[in-house]
Amino acid sequence: ISECKYSNIGMSRLLKEHYGAYNIRLFSDFKQGRAKAERIIKHDIALIFTSHNLEQSVNVIESLVLLHQQYSAKTRILVFYDDERVVKLLSIMGISVELVSSRISLYSLQEKIQRLLESYEPGGIKVQKTRELSPAESDVLFNLLRGDSLLHIAEKRGTHPKTIFSQKYSAMRKLRLNSMSTIFVAGKQPLRSI
């Protein structure tokens, strides 16, 4: 698995073999709905995998936002991405986490995890205060990213469509977005950890 995309099984085997003494948990199953932020913060280190499936990537970002909004977690997080939209969305939302390409070499990955394990720095995620969304704004934004209409979101939340409309534009203003399509356009600059 040294030069290819890591499978769940391959990563689990690697971690068990080299880091058995640490409480490391893989969070890669976003197919059955959003990841539970409460599950993530119970662990010292969480390795989160995204995919080319946009909905799964949105679920990853939403979980990180939930972590920031609801908990003062010290969990250190590595986000493995294989879709540049993940990087773009994190950047737009002002979220700072450790980003790792899913095609990183095994040696580089071992070095990165070892540094993380040896670090005494507080972990978790950082969100720029100017871009911090309210829970309602976040909920509206992520439902829109999943393809829901404003009317459908209003029905799900039991509120007036005008309320959803104003929350959408409040979120866009905070994120300095002219349109929602900005989120889906991958950045053209070289990708680096943020």
mmCIF file of C-alpha atoms in Angstrom:
data_model
loop_
_atom_site.group_PDB
_atom_site.id
_atom_site.type_symbol
_atom_site.label_atom_id
_atom_site.label_comp_id
_atom_site.label_asym_id
_atom_site.label_seq_id
_atom_site.Cartn_x
_atom_site.Cartn_y
_atom_site.Cartn_z
ATOM 1 C CA ILE A 1 0.000 0.000 0.000
ATOM 2 C CA SER A 2 3.032 2.262 0.060
ATOM 3 C CA GLU A 3 2.270 4.350 -3.027
ATOM 4 C CA CYS A 4 -1.435 3.828 -3.560
ATOM 5 C CA LYS A 5 -4.638 5.100 -2.044
ATOM 6 C CA TYR A 6 -5.054 3.605 1.425
ATOM 7 C CA SER A 7 -7.841 1.177 2.030
ATOM 8 C CA ASN A 8 -9.541 0.954 5.406
ATOM 9 C CA ILE A 9 -8.057 -2.508 5.911
ATOM 10 C CA GLY A 10 -4.568 -1.433 4.884
ATOM 11 C CA MET A 11 -4.608 1.609 7.169
ATOM 12 C CA SER A 12 -6.017 -0.376 10.098
ATOM 13 C CA ARG A 13 -3.247 -2.954 9.718
ATOM 14 C CA LEU A 14 -0.588 -0.247 9.540
ATOM 15 C CA LEU A 15 -1.840 1.476 12.684
ATOM 16 C CA LYS A 16 -2.212 -1.747 14.651
ATOM 17 C CA GLU A 17 1.291 -2.850 13.715
ATOM 18 C CA HIS A 18 3.092 0.414 14.496
ATOM 19 C CA TYR A 19 0.884 2.374 16.881
ATOM 20 C CA GLY A 20 -0.948 -0.223 18.961
ATOM 21 C CA ALA A 21 -0.384 1.693 22.215
ATOM 22 C CA TYR A 22 -2.268 4.746 20.981
ATOM 23 C CA ASN A 23 -5.985 5.367 20.846
ATOM 24 C CA ILE A 24 -6.316 6.017 17.115
ATOM 25 C CA ARG A 25 -9.656 5.705 15.362
ATOM 26 C CA LEU A 26 -10.480 5.696 11.670
ATOM 27 C CA PHE A 27 -13.528 7.684 10.583
ATOM 28 C CA SER A 28 -14.128 6.778 6.970
ATOM 29 C CA ASP A 29 -17.738 5.608 6.914
ATOM 30 C CA PHE A 30 -19.741 8.679 5.946
ATOM 31 C CA LYS A 31 -22.024 6.762 3.593
ATOM 32 C CA GLN A 32 -24.736 6.215 6.176
ATOM 33 C CA GLY A 33 -25.199 9.903 7.012
ATOM 34 C CA ARG A 34 -23.162 12.449 8.884
ATOM 35 C CA ALA A 35 -20.328 11.361 11.130
ATOM 36 C CA LYS A 36 -21.071 11.711 14.815
ATOM 37 C CA ALA A 37 -18.965 14.471 16.292
ATOM 38 C CA GLU A 38 -19.414 12.893 19.726
ATOM 39 C CA ARG A 39 -17.671 9.742 18.498
ATOM 40 C CA ILE A 40 -14.715 11.665 17.140
ATOM 41 C CA ILE A 41 -13.940 13.646 20.284
ATOM 42 C CA LYS A 42 -13.693 10.519 22.435
ATOM 43 C CA HIS A 43 -10.350 9.772 20.833
ATOM 44 C CA ASP A 44 -6.896 11.313 20.985
ATOM 45 C CA ILE A 45 -6.409 11.205 17.248
ATOM 46 C CA ALA A 46 -8.963 10.795 14.465
ATOM 47 C CA LEU A 47 -8.054 9.935 10.892
ATOM 48 C CA ILE A 48 -10.873 11.043 8.622
ATOM 49 C CA PHE A 49 -11.118 9.919 5.005
ATOM 50 C CA THR A 50 -13.021 11.755 2.317
ATOM 51 C CA SER A 51 -13.799 10.562 -1.187
ATOM 52 C CA HIS A 52 -14.741 11.676 -4.680
ATOM 53 C CA ASN A 53 -18.363 11.431 -3.578
ATOM 54 C CA LEU A 54 -19.345 15.047 -2.953
ATOM 55 C CA GLU A 55 -21.981 14.198 -0.363
ATOM 56 C CA GLN A 56 -19.448 12.269 1.697
ATOM 57 C CA SER A 57 -17.033 15.186 1.504
ATOM 58 C CA VAL A 58 -19.742 17.580 2.665
ATOM 59 C CA ASN A 59 -20.484 15.233 5.583
ATOM 60 C CA VAL A 60 -16.822 15.393 6.592
ATOM 61 C CA ILE A 61 -16.812 19.197 6.619
ATOM 62 C CA GLU A 62 -20.110 19.334 8.496
ATOM 63 C CA SER A 63 -18.747 17.021 11.181
ATOM 64 C CA LEU A 64 -15.728 19.286 11.653
ATOM 65 C CA VAL A 65 -17.978 22.338 11.946
ATOM 66 C CA LEU A 66 -20.093 20.496 14.542
ATOM 67 C CA LEU A 67 -16.944 19.681 16.485
ATOM 68 C CA HIS A 68 -16.050 23.342 16.612
ATOM 69 C CA GLN A 69 -19.528 24.630 17.427
ATOM 70 C CA GLN A 70 -20.552 22.121 20.080
ATOM 71 C CA TYR A 71 -17.351 20.912 21.729
ATOM 72 C CA SER A 72 -14.017 22.236 22.860
ATOM 73 C CA ALA A 73 -12.348 19.065 21.667
ATOM 74 C CA LYS A 74 -8.624 18.432 21.907
ATOM 75 C CA THR A 75 -8.786 15.589 19.422
ATOM 76 C CA ARG A 76 -6.072 15.879 16.808
ATOM 77 C CA ILE A 77 -7.438 15.319 13.334
ATOM 78 C CA LEU A 78 -5.888 14.245 10.050
ATOM 79 C CA VAL A 79 -8.178 14.619 7.038
ATOM 80 C CA PHE A 80 -7.220 12.432 4.094
ATOM 81 C CA TYR A 81 -8.599 13.812 0.849
ATOM 82 C CA ASP A 82 -8.586 12.654 -2.740
ATOM 83 C CA ASP A 83 -10.826 15.415 -4.045
ATOM 84 C CA GLU A 84 -9.605 19.014 -4.228
ATOM 85 C CA ARG A 85 -13.119 20.258 -3.429
ATOM 86 C CA VAL A 86 -12.529 19.143 0.153
ATOM 87 C CA VAL A 87 -9.523 21.462 0.379
ATOM 88 C CA LYS A 88 -11.466 24.273 -1.253
ATOM 89 C CA LEU A 89 -14.462 23.885 1.056
ATOM 90 C CA LEU A 90 -12.282 23.793 4.177
ATOM 91 C CA SER A 91 -10.487 26.915 3.006
ATOM 92 C CA ILE A 92 -13.709 28.788 2.210
ATOM 93 C CA MET A 93 -15.127 27.971 5.619
ATOM 94 C CA GLY A 94 -11.930 29.082 7.328
ATOM 95 C CA ILE A 95 -11.347 25.659 8.877
ATOM 96 C CA SER A 96 -7.789 24.694 9.712
ATOM 97 C CA VAL A 97 -6.996 21.003 10.074
ATOM 98 C CA GLU A 98 -4.089 18.784 9.101
ATOM 99 C CA LEU A 99 -4.672 17.825 5.465
ATOM 100 C CA VAL A 100 -3.064 14.766 3.925
ATOM 101 C CA SER A 101 -3.272 13.582 0.345
ATOM 102 C CA SER A 102 -4.597 10.024 0.220
ATOM 103 C CA ARG A 103 -1.706 9.227 -2.132
ATOM 104 C CA ILE A 104 1.005 10.128 0.368
ATOM 105 C CA SER A 105 3.802 7.556 0.531
ATOM 106 C CA LEU A 106 3.777 5.126 3.430
ATOM 107 C CA TYR A 107 7.069 6.492 4.778
ATOM 108 C CA SER A 108 5.804 10.083 4.741
ATOM 109 C CA LEU A 109 2.566 9.004 6.397
ATOM 110 C CA GLN A 110 4.433 7.197 9.180
ATOM 111 C CA GLU A 111 6.557 10.305 9.794
ATOM 112 C CA LYS A 112 3.492 12.548 9.915
ATOM 113 C CA ILE A 113 1.573 10.303 12.327
ATOM 114 C CA GLN A 114 4.664 9.923 14.539
ATOM 115 C CA ARG A 115 5.051 13.725 14.771
ATOM 116 C CA LEU A 116 1.371 14.001 15.635
ATOM 117 C CA LEU A 117 1.670 11.379 18.376
ATOM 118 C CA GLU A 118 4.735 13.038 19.880
ATOM 119 C CA SER A 119 3.276 16.537 19.742
ATOM 120 C CA TYR A 120 2.023 18.115 22.934
ATOM 121 C CA GLU A 121 0.223 20.852 21.042
ATOM 122 C CA PRO A 122 -3.547 20.958 21.612
ATOM 123 C CA GLY A 123 -5.309 19.424 18.660
ATOM 124 C CA GLY A 124 -8.787 19.835 17.260
ATOM 125 C CA ILE A 125 -9.749 22.262 14.543
ATOM 126 C CA LYS A 126 -9.503 26.003 14.213
ATOM 127 C CA VAL A 127 -12.133 28.201 12.573
ATOM 128 C CA GLN A 128 -11.546 31.863 11.769
ATOM 129 C CA LYS A 129 -13.958 33.860 13.897
ATOM 130 C CA THR A 130 -14.986 36.091 10.993
ATOM 131 C CA ARG A 131 -16.249 33.051 9.130
ATOM 132 C CA GLU A 132 -17.935 31.298 12.010
ATOM 133 C CA LEU A 133 -21.488 30.307 11.111
ATOM 134 C CA SER A 134 -24.375 29.840 13.505
ATOM 135 C CA PRO A 135 -25.705 26.261 13.814
ATOM 136 C CA ALA A 136 -28.789 27.257 11.775
ATOM 137 C CA GLU A 137 -26.658 28.810 9.012
ATOM 138 C CA SER A 138 -24.425 25.736 8.917
ATOM 139 C CA ASP A 139 -27.433 23.431 8.674
ATOM 140 C CA VAL A 140 -28.921 25.411 5.784
ATOM 141 C CA LEU A 141 -25.580 25.587 3.983
ATOM 142 C CA PHE A 142 -24.888 21.855 4.207
ATOM 143 C CA ASN A 143 -28.411 20.948 3.113
ATOM 144 C CA LEU A 144 -27.949 23.206 0.083
ATOM 145 C CA LEU A 145 -24.608 21.543 -0.671
ATOM 146 C CA ARG A 146 -26.404 18.189 -0.677
ATOM 147 C CA GLY A 147 -28.788 19.477 -3.318
ATOM 148 C CA ASP A 148 -31.863 20.323 -1.219
ATOM 149 C CA SER A 149 -34.024 23.258 -2.292
ATOM 150 C CA LEU A 150 -34.810 26.137 0.064
ATOM 151 C CA LEU A 151 -38.431 24.974 0.165
ATOM 152 C CA HIS A 152 -37.456 21.408 1.082
ATOM 153 C CA ILE A 153 -35.102 22.657 3.826
ATOM 154 C CA ALA A 154 -37.899 24.852 5.206
ATOM 155 C CA GLU A 155 -40.242 21.845 5.283
ATOM 156 C CA LYS A 156 -37.646 19.657 7.012
ATOM 157 C CA ARG A 157 -36.925 22.299 9.631
ATOM 158 C CA GLY A 158 -40.542 23.373 10.056
ATOM 159 C CA THR A 159 -39.821 27.012 9.322
ATOM 160 C CA HIS A 160 -40.755 29.641 6.720
ATOM 161 C CA PRO A 161 -38.848 29.628 3.392
ATOM 162 C CA LYS A 162 -37.979 33.308 3.902
ATOM 163 C CA THR A 163 -36.125 32.370 7.088
ATOM 164 C CA ILE A 164 -34.092 29.782 5.187
ATOM 165 C CA PHE A 165 -33.441 32.325 2.432
ATOM 166 C CA SER A 166 -32.079 34.898 4.901
ATOM 167 C CA GLN A 167 -29.955 32.260 6.683
ATOM 168 C CA LYS A 168 -28.498 31.195 3.348
ATOM 169 C CA TYR A 169 -27.438 34.723 2.453
ATOM 170 C CA SER A 170 -26.181 35.425 5.946
ATOM 171 C CA ALA A 171 -23.921 32.349 5.651
ATOM 172 C CA MET A 172 -22.757 33.369 2.173
ATOM 173 C CA ARG A 173 -21.952 36.871 3.412
ATOM 174 C CA LYS A 174 -19.867 35.504 6.301
ATOM 175 C CA LEU A 175 -18.042 33.163 3.924
ATOM 176 C CA ARG A 176 -17.608 35.961 1.362
ATOM 177 C CA LEU A 177 -19.298 33.890 -1.355
ATOM 178 C CA ASN A 178 -20.911 35.439 -4.401
ATOM 179 C CA SER A 179 -22.578 32.139 -5.285
ATOM 180 C CA MET A 180 -22.791 28.601 -3.969
ATOM 181 C CA SER A 181 -20.989 27.328 -7.068
ATOM 182 C CA THR A 182 -17.756 28.842 -5.698
ATOM 183 C CA ILE A 183 -17.579 25.993 -3.209
ATOM 184 C CA PHE A 184 -17.485 23.336 -5.904
ATOM 185 C CA VAL A 185 -14.673 24.895 -7.944
ATOM 186 C CA ALA A 186 -11.374 23.349 -6.889
ATOM 187 C CA GLY A 187 -8.574 25.786 -6.111
ATOM 188 C CA LYS A 188 -6.000 26.291 -8.852
ATOM 189 C CA GLN A 189 -3.112 26.929 -6.478
ATOM 190 C CA PRO A 190 -0.821 24.091 -5.387
ATOM 191 C CA LEU A 191 -2.320 22.148 -2.506
ATOM 192 C CA ARG A 192 -0.658 22.443 0.882
ATOM 193 C CA SER A 193 -1.675 21.512 4.389
ATOM 194 C CA ILE A 194 -3.601 24.292 6.100
#
